[in-house]
Coordinates of N, CA and C and ligand atoms in Angstrom, one line a residue:
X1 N 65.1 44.7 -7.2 CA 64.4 43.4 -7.1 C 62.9 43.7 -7.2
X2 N 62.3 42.5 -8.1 CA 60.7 43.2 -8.2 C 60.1 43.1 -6.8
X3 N 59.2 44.0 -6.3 CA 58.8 44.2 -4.8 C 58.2 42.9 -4.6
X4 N 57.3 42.1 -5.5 CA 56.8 40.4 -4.9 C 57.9 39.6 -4.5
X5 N 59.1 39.5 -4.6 CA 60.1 38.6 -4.5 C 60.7 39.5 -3.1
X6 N 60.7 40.2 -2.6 CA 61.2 41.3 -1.6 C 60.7 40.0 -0.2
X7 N 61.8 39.8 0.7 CA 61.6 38.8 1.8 C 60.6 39.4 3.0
X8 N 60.1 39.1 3.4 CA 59.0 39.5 4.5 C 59.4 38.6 5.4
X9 N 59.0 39.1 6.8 CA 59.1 38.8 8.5 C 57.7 38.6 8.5
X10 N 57.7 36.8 8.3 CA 56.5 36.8 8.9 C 56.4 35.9 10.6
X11 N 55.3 36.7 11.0 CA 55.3 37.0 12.5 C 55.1 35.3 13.3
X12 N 55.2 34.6 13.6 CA 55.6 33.3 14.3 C 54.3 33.1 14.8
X13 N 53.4 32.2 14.6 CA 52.3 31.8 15.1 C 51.9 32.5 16.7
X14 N 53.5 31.8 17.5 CA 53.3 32.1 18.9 C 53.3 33.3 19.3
X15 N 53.7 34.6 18.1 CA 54.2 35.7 18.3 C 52.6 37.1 17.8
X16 N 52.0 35.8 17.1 CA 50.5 36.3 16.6 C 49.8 36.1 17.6
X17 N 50.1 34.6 18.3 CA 49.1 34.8 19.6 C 49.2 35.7 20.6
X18 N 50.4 36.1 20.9 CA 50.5 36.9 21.9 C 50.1 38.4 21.9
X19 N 50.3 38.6 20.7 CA 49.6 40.1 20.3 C 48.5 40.0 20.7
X20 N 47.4 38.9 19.5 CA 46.3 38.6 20.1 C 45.4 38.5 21.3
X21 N 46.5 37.8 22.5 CA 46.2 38.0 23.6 C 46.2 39.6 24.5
X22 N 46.9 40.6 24.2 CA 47.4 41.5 24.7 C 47.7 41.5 25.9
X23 N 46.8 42.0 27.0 CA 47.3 42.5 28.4 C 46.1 41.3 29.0
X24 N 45.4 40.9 28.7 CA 44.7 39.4 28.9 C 44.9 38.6 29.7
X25 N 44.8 38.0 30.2 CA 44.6 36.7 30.7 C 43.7 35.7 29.6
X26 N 44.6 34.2 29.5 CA 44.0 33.2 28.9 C 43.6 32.0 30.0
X27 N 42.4 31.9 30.4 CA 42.4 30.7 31.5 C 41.9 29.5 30.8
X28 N 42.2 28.7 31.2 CA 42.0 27.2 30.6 C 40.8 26.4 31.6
X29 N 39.7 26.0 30.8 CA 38.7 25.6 31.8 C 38.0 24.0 31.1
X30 N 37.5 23.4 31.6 CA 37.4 21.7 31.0 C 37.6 21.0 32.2
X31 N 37.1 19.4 31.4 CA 37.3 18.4 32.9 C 38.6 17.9 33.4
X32 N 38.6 17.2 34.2 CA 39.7 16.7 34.8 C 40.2 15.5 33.4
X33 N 41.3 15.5 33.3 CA 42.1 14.7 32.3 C 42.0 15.9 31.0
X34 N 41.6 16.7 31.2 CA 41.6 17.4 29.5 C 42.8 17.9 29.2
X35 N 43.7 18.4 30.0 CA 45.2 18.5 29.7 C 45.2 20.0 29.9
X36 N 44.4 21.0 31.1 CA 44.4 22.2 31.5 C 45.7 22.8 32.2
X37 N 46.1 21.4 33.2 CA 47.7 21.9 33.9 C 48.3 21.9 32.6
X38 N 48.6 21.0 31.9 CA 50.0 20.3 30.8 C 50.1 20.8 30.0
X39 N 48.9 21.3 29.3 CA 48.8 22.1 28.1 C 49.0 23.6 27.8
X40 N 48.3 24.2 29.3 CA 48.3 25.3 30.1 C 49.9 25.8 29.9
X41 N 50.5 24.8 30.7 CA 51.8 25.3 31.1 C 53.3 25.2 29.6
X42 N 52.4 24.5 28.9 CA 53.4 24.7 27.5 C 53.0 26.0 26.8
X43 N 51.4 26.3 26.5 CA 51.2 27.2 26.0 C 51.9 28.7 26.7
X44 N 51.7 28.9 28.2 CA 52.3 29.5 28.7 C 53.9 30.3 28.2
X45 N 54.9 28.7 28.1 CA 56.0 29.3 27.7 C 56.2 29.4 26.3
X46 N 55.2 28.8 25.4 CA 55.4 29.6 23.8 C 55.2 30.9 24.1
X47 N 54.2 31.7 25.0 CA 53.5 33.1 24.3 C 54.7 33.8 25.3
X48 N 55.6 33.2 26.4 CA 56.4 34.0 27.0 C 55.5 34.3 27.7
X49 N 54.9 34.5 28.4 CA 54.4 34.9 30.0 C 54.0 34.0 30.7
X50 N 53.7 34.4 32.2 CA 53.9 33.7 33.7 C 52.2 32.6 33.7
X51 N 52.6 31.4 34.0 CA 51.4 30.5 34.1 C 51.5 30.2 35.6
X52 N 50.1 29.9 35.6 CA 49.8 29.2 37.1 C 48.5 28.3 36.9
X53 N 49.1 27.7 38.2 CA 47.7 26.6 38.2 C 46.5 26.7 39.6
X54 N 46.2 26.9 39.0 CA 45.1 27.3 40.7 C 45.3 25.9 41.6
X55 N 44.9 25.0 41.1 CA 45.1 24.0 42.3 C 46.3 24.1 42.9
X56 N 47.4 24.0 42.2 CA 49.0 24.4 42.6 C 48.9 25.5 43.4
X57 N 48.2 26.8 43.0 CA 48.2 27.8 44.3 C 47.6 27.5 45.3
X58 N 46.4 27.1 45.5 CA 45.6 26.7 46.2 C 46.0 25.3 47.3
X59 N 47.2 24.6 46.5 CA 47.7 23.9 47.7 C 49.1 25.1 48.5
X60 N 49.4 25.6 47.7 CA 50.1 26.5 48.1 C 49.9 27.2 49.6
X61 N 48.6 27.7 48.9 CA 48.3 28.5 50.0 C 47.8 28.4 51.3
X62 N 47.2 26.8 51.2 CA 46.7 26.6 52.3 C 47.5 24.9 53.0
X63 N 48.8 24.8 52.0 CA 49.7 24.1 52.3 C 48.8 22.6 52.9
X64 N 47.9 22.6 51.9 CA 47.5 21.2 51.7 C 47.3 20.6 50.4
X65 N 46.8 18.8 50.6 CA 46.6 18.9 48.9 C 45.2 19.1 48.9
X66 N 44.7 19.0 47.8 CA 43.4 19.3 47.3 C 42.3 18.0 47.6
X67 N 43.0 16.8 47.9 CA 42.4 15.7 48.5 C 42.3 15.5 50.3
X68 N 43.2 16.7 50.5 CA 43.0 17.2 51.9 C 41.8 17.7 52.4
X69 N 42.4 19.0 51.5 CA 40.9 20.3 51.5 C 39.6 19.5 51.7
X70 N 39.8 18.9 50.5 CA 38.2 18.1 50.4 C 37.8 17.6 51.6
X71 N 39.1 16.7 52.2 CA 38.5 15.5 53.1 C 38.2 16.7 54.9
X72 N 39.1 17.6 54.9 CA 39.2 18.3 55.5 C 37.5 19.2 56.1
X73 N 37.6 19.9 55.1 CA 36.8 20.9 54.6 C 35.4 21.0 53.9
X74 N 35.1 20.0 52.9 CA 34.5 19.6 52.0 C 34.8 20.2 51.0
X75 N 33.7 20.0 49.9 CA 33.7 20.4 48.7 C 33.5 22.0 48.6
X76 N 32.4 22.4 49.7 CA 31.4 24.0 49.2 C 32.9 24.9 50.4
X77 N 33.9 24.6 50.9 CA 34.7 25.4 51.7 C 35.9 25.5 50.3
X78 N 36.2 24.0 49.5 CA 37.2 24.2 48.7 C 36.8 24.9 47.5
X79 N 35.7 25.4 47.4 CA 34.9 26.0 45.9 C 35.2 27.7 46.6
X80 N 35.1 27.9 47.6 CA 35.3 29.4 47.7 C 36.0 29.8 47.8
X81 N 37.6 28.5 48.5 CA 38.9 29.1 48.4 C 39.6 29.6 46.9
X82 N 38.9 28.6 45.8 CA 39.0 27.9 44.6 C 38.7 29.8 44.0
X83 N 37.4 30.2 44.4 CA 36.6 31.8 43.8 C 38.1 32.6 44.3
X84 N 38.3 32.5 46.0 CA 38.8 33.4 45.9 C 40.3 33.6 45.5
X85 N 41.2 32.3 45.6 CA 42.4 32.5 44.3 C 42.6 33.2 43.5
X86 N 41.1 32.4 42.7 CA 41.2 32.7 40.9 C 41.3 34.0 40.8
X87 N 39.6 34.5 41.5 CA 39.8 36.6 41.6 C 41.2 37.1 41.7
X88 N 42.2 36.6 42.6 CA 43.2 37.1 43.1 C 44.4 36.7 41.6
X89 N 44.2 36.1 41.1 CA 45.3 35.8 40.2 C 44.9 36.3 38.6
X90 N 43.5 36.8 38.3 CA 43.1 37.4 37.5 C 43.4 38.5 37.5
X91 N 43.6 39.5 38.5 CA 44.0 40.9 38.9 C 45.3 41.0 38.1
X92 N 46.2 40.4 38.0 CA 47.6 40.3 37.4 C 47.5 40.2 35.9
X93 N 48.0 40.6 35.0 CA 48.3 39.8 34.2 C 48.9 40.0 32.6
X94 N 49.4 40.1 31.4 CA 48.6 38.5 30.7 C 49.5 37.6 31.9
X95 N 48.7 36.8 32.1 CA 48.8 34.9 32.4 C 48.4 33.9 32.0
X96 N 48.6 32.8 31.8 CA 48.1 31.5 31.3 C 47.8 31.0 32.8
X97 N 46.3 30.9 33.1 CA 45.6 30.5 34.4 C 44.9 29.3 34.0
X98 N 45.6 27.8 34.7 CA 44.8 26.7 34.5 C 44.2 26.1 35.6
X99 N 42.9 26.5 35.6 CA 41.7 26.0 36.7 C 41.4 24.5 36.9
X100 N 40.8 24.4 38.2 CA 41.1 23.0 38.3 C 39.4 22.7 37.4
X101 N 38.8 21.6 36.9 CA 37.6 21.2 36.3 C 36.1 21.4 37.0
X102 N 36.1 21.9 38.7 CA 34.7 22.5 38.7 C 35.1 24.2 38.9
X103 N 36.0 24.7 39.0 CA 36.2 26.2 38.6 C 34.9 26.9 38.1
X104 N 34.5 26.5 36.4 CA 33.9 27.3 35.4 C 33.0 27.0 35.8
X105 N 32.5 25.7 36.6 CA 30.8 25.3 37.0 C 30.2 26.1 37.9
X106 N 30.8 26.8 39.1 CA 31.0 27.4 40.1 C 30.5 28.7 39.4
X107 N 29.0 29.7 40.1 CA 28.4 31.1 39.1 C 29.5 31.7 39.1
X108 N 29.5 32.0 40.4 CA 30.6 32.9 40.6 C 31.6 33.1 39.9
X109 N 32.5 32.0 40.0 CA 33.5 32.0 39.6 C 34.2 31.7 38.4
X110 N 32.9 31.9 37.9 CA 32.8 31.6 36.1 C 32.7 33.1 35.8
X111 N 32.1 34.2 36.5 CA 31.8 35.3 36.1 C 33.1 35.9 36.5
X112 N 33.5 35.6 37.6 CA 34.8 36.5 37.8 C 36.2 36.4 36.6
X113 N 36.0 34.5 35.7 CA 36.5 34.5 34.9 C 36.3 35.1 33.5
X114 N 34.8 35.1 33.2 CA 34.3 35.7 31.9 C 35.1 37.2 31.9
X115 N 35.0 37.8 33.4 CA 35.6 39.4 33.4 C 36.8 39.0 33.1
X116 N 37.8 38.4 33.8 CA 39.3 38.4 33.6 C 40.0 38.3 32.7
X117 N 39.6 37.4 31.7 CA 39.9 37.0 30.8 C 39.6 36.5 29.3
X118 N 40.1 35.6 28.5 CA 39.8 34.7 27.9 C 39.9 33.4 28.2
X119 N 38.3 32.8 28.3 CA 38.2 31.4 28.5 C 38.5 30.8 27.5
X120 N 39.3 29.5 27.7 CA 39.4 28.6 26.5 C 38.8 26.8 27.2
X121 N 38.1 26.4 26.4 CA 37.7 25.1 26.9 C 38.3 23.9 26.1
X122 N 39.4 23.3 27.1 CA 39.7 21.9 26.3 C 39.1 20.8 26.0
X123 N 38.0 20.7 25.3 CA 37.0 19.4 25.7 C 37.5 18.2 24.6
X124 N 37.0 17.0 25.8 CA 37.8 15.6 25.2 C 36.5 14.9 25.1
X125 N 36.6 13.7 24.8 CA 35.4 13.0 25.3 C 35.7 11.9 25.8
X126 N 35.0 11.3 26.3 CA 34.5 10.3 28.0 C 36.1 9.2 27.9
X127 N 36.5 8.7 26.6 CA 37.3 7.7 26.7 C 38.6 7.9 27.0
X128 N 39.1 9.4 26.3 CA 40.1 10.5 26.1 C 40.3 10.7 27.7
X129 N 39.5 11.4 28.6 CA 39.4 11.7 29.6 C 39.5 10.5 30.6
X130 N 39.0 9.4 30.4 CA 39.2 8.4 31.1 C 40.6 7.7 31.4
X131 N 40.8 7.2 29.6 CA 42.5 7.2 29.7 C 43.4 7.7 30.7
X132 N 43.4 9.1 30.8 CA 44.1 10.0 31.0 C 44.1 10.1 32.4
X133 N 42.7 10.0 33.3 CA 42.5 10.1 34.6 C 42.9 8.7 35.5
X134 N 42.7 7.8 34.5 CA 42.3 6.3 35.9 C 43.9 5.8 36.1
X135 N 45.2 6.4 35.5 CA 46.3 6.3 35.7 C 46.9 6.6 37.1
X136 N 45.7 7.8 37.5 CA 46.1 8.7 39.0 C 45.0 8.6 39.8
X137 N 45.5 8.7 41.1 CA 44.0 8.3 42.2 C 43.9 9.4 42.9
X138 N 44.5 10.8 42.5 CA 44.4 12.2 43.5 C 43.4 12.9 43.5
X139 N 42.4 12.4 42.1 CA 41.1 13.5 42.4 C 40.0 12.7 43.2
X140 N 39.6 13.5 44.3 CA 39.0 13.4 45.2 C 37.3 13.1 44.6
X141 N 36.9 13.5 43.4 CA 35.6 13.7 42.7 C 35.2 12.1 42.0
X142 N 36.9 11.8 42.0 CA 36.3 10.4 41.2 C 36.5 9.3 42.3
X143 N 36.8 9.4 43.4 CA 36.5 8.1 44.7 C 35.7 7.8 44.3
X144 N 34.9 6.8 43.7 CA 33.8 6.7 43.8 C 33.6 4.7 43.5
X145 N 32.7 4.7 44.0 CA 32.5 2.9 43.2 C 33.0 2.3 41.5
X146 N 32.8 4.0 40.8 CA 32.6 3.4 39.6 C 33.3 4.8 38.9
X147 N 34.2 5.7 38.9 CA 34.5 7.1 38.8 C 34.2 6.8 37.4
X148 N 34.3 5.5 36.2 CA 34.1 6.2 34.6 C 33.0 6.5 34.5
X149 N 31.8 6.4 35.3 CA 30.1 6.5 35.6 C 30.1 8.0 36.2
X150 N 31.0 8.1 37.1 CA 30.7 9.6 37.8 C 31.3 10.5 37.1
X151 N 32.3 10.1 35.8 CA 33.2 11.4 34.9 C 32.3 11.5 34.3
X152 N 31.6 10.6 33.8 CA 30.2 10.4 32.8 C 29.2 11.4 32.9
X153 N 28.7 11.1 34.3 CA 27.6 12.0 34.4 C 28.3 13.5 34.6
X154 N 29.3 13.7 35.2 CA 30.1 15.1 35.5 C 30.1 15.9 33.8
X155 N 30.5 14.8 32.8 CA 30.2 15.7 31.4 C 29.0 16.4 31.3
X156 N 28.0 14.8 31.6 CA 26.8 15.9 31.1 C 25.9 16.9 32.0
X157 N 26.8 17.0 33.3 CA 26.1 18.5 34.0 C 27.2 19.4 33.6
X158 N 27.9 18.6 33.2 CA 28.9 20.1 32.9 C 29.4 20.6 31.7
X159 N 29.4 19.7 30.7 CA 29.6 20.2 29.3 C 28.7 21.5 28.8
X160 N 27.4 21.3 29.1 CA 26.6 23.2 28.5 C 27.2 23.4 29.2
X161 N 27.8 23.9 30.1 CA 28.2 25.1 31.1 C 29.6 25.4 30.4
X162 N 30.6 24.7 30.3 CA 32.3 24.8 29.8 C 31.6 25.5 28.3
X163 N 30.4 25.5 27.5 CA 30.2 25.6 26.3 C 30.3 26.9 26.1
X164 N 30.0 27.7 27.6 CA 30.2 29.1 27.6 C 31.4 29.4 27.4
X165 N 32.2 29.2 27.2 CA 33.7 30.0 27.2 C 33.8 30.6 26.1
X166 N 34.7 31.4 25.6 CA 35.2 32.1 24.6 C 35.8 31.2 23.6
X167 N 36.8 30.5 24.3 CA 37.0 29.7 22.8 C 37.0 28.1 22.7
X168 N 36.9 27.3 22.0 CA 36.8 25.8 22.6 C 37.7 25.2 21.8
X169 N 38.5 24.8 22.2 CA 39.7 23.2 21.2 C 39.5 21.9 22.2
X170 N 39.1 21.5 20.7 CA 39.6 19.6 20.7 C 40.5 18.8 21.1
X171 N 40.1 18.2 22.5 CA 41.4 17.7 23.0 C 41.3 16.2 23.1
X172 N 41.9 15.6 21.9 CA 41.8 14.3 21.2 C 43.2 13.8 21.9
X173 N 43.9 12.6 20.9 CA 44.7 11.7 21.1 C 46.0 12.5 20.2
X174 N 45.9 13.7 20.3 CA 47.4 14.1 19.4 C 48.2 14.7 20.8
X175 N 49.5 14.8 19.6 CA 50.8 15.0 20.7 C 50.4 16.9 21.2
X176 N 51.1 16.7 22.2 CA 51.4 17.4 23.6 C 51.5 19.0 22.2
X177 N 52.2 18.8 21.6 CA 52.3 20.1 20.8 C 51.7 20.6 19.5
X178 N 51.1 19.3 19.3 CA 50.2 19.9 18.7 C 48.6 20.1 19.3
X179 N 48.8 20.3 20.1 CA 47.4 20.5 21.0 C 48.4 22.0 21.5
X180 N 49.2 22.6 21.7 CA 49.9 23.8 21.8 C 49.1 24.6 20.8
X181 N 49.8 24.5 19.4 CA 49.9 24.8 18.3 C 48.1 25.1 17.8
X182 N 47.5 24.1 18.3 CA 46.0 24.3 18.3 C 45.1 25.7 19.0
X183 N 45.9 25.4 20.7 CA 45.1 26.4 21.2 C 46.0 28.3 20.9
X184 N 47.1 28.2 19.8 CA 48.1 29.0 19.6 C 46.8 29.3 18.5
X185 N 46.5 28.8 17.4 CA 45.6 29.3 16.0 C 44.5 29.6 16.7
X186 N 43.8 29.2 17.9 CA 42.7 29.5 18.6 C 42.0 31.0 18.4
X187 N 43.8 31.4 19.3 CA 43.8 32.7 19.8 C 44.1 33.4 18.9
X188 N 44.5 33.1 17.9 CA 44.7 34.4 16.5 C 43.8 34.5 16.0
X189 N 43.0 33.4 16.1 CA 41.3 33.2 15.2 C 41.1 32.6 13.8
X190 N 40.4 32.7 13.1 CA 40.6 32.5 11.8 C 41.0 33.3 10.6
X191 N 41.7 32.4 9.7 CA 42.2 33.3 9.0 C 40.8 34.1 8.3
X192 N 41.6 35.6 7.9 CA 40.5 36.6 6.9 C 40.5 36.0 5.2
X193 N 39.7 36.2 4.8 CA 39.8 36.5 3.6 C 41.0 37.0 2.8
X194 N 41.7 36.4 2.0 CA 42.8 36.9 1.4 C 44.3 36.8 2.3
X195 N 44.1 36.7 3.3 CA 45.3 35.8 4.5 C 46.1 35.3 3.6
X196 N 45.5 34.6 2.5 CA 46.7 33.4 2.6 C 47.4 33.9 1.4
X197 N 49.0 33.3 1.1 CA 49.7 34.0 0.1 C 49.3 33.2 -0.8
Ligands
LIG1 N1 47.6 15.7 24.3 C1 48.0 14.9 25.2 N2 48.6 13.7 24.9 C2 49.0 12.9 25.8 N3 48.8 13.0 27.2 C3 48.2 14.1 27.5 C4 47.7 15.1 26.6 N4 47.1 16.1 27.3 C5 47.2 15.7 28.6 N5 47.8 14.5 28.8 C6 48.1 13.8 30.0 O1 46.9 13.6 30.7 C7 47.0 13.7 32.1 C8 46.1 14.8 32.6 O2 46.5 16.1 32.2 P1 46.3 17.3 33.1 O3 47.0 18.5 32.4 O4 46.7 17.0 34.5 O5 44.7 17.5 33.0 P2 43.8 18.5 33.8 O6 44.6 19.5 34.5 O7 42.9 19.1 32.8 O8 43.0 17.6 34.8 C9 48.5 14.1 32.3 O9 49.2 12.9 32.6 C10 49.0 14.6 31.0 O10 50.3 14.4 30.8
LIG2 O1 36.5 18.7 38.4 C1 36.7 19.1 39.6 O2 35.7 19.5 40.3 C2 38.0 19.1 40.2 C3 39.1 19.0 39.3 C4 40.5 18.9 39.8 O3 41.4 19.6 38.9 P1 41.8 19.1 37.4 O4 40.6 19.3 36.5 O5 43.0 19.8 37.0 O6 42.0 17.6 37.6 C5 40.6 19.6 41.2 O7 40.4 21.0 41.1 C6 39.6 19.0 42.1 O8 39.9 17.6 42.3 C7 38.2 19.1 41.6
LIG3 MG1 44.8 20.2 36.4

């Protein structure tokens, strides 16, 4: 058989990313509504390894919810439990780590993730994000008189900052898997030169 016609194994998107990833950590960082739990935890079981969600540990561990903490504790007590989780779940890994949306704003706790890992930032914008949040009344950040005003302003102190991450995907109005499939080509990168058959 002439050797061009000879069948080739080629390697599965999800099976490229995971290489990609190696011994890594991928943490997912962006605002509330960007799809960090949902997306987090699909990408998780394409690449085959263990996902977690910090807020999920974090009520875990302190067997409250996170609108507790807050009301409890405040904000500056739930930002250090928030540092010292993540540190603790970074030490492990590869994992798919999805941070709750002031995680990456937090110095600290942005640096502890720059070390751990690879950051990936889901950024949406104000309508995307709104959609997606005013369905649910659990985040504590948006009580507010007017929360589409307070997500609002929360972009623009927080978008330069998420802009640091390693990698950034578009988190628009497409389906659940292809927003997978996006942050899957993310992590393999672009194609090279001559890549393509
Ligand atoms: N691409 C998408 N298409 C449709 N719904 C989505 C998409 N991404 C996220 N969602 C929905 O938006 C809501 C917020 O997602 P979530 O993962 O909790 O965001 P985050 O953890 O970033 O705050 C959830 O109801 C989730 O199902
Ligand atoms: O943006 C924030 O500061 C927060 C986002 C929430 O997580 P999600 O981004 O997963 O909603 C949660 O950690 C807490 O309510 C504070
Ligand atoms: Mg979340």
């Amino acid at each position: 058989m002439n050797d061009l016609l000879m069948p080739v194994a080629v390697p599965s998107l999800a099976s490229q990313a995971r290489a990609a990833l190696g011994k890594r950590n991928l943490i997912f960082v962006g605002l509330m509504g960007a799809g960090k739990s949902v997306i987090g935890r699909m990408v998780a079981q394409a690449l085959s390894i263990p996902f977690i969600d910090t807020d999920a540990e974090i009520e875990r561990v302190s067997r409250m919810t996170i609108a507790e903490l807050f009301t409890a504790y405040g904000e500056t007590e739930f930002r250090s439990l928030e540092t010292r989780v993540i540190a603790r779940l970074l030490e492990g890994g590869p994992r798919v780590i999805s941070t709750g949306g002031g995680a990456f704003i937090n110095e600290h706790t942005r640096k502890v993730i720059k070390e751990g890992g690879v950051s990936l930032w889901l950024k949406a914008d104000l309508d995307v994000l709104w959609e997606r949040v005013n369905k649910r009344d659990h985040r504590p950040l948006l009580k507010t008189q007017n929360p589409k005003a307070t997500l609002e302003q929360l972009m623009n102190q927080r978008y330069p900052i998420y802009a640091e991450a390693d990698l950034i995907v578009p988190s628009g109005n497409v389906r659940k898997e292809t927003m997978v499939t996006n942050v899957l080509s993310a992590l393999v990168g672009p194609a090279e030169k001559g890549d393509a058959q």
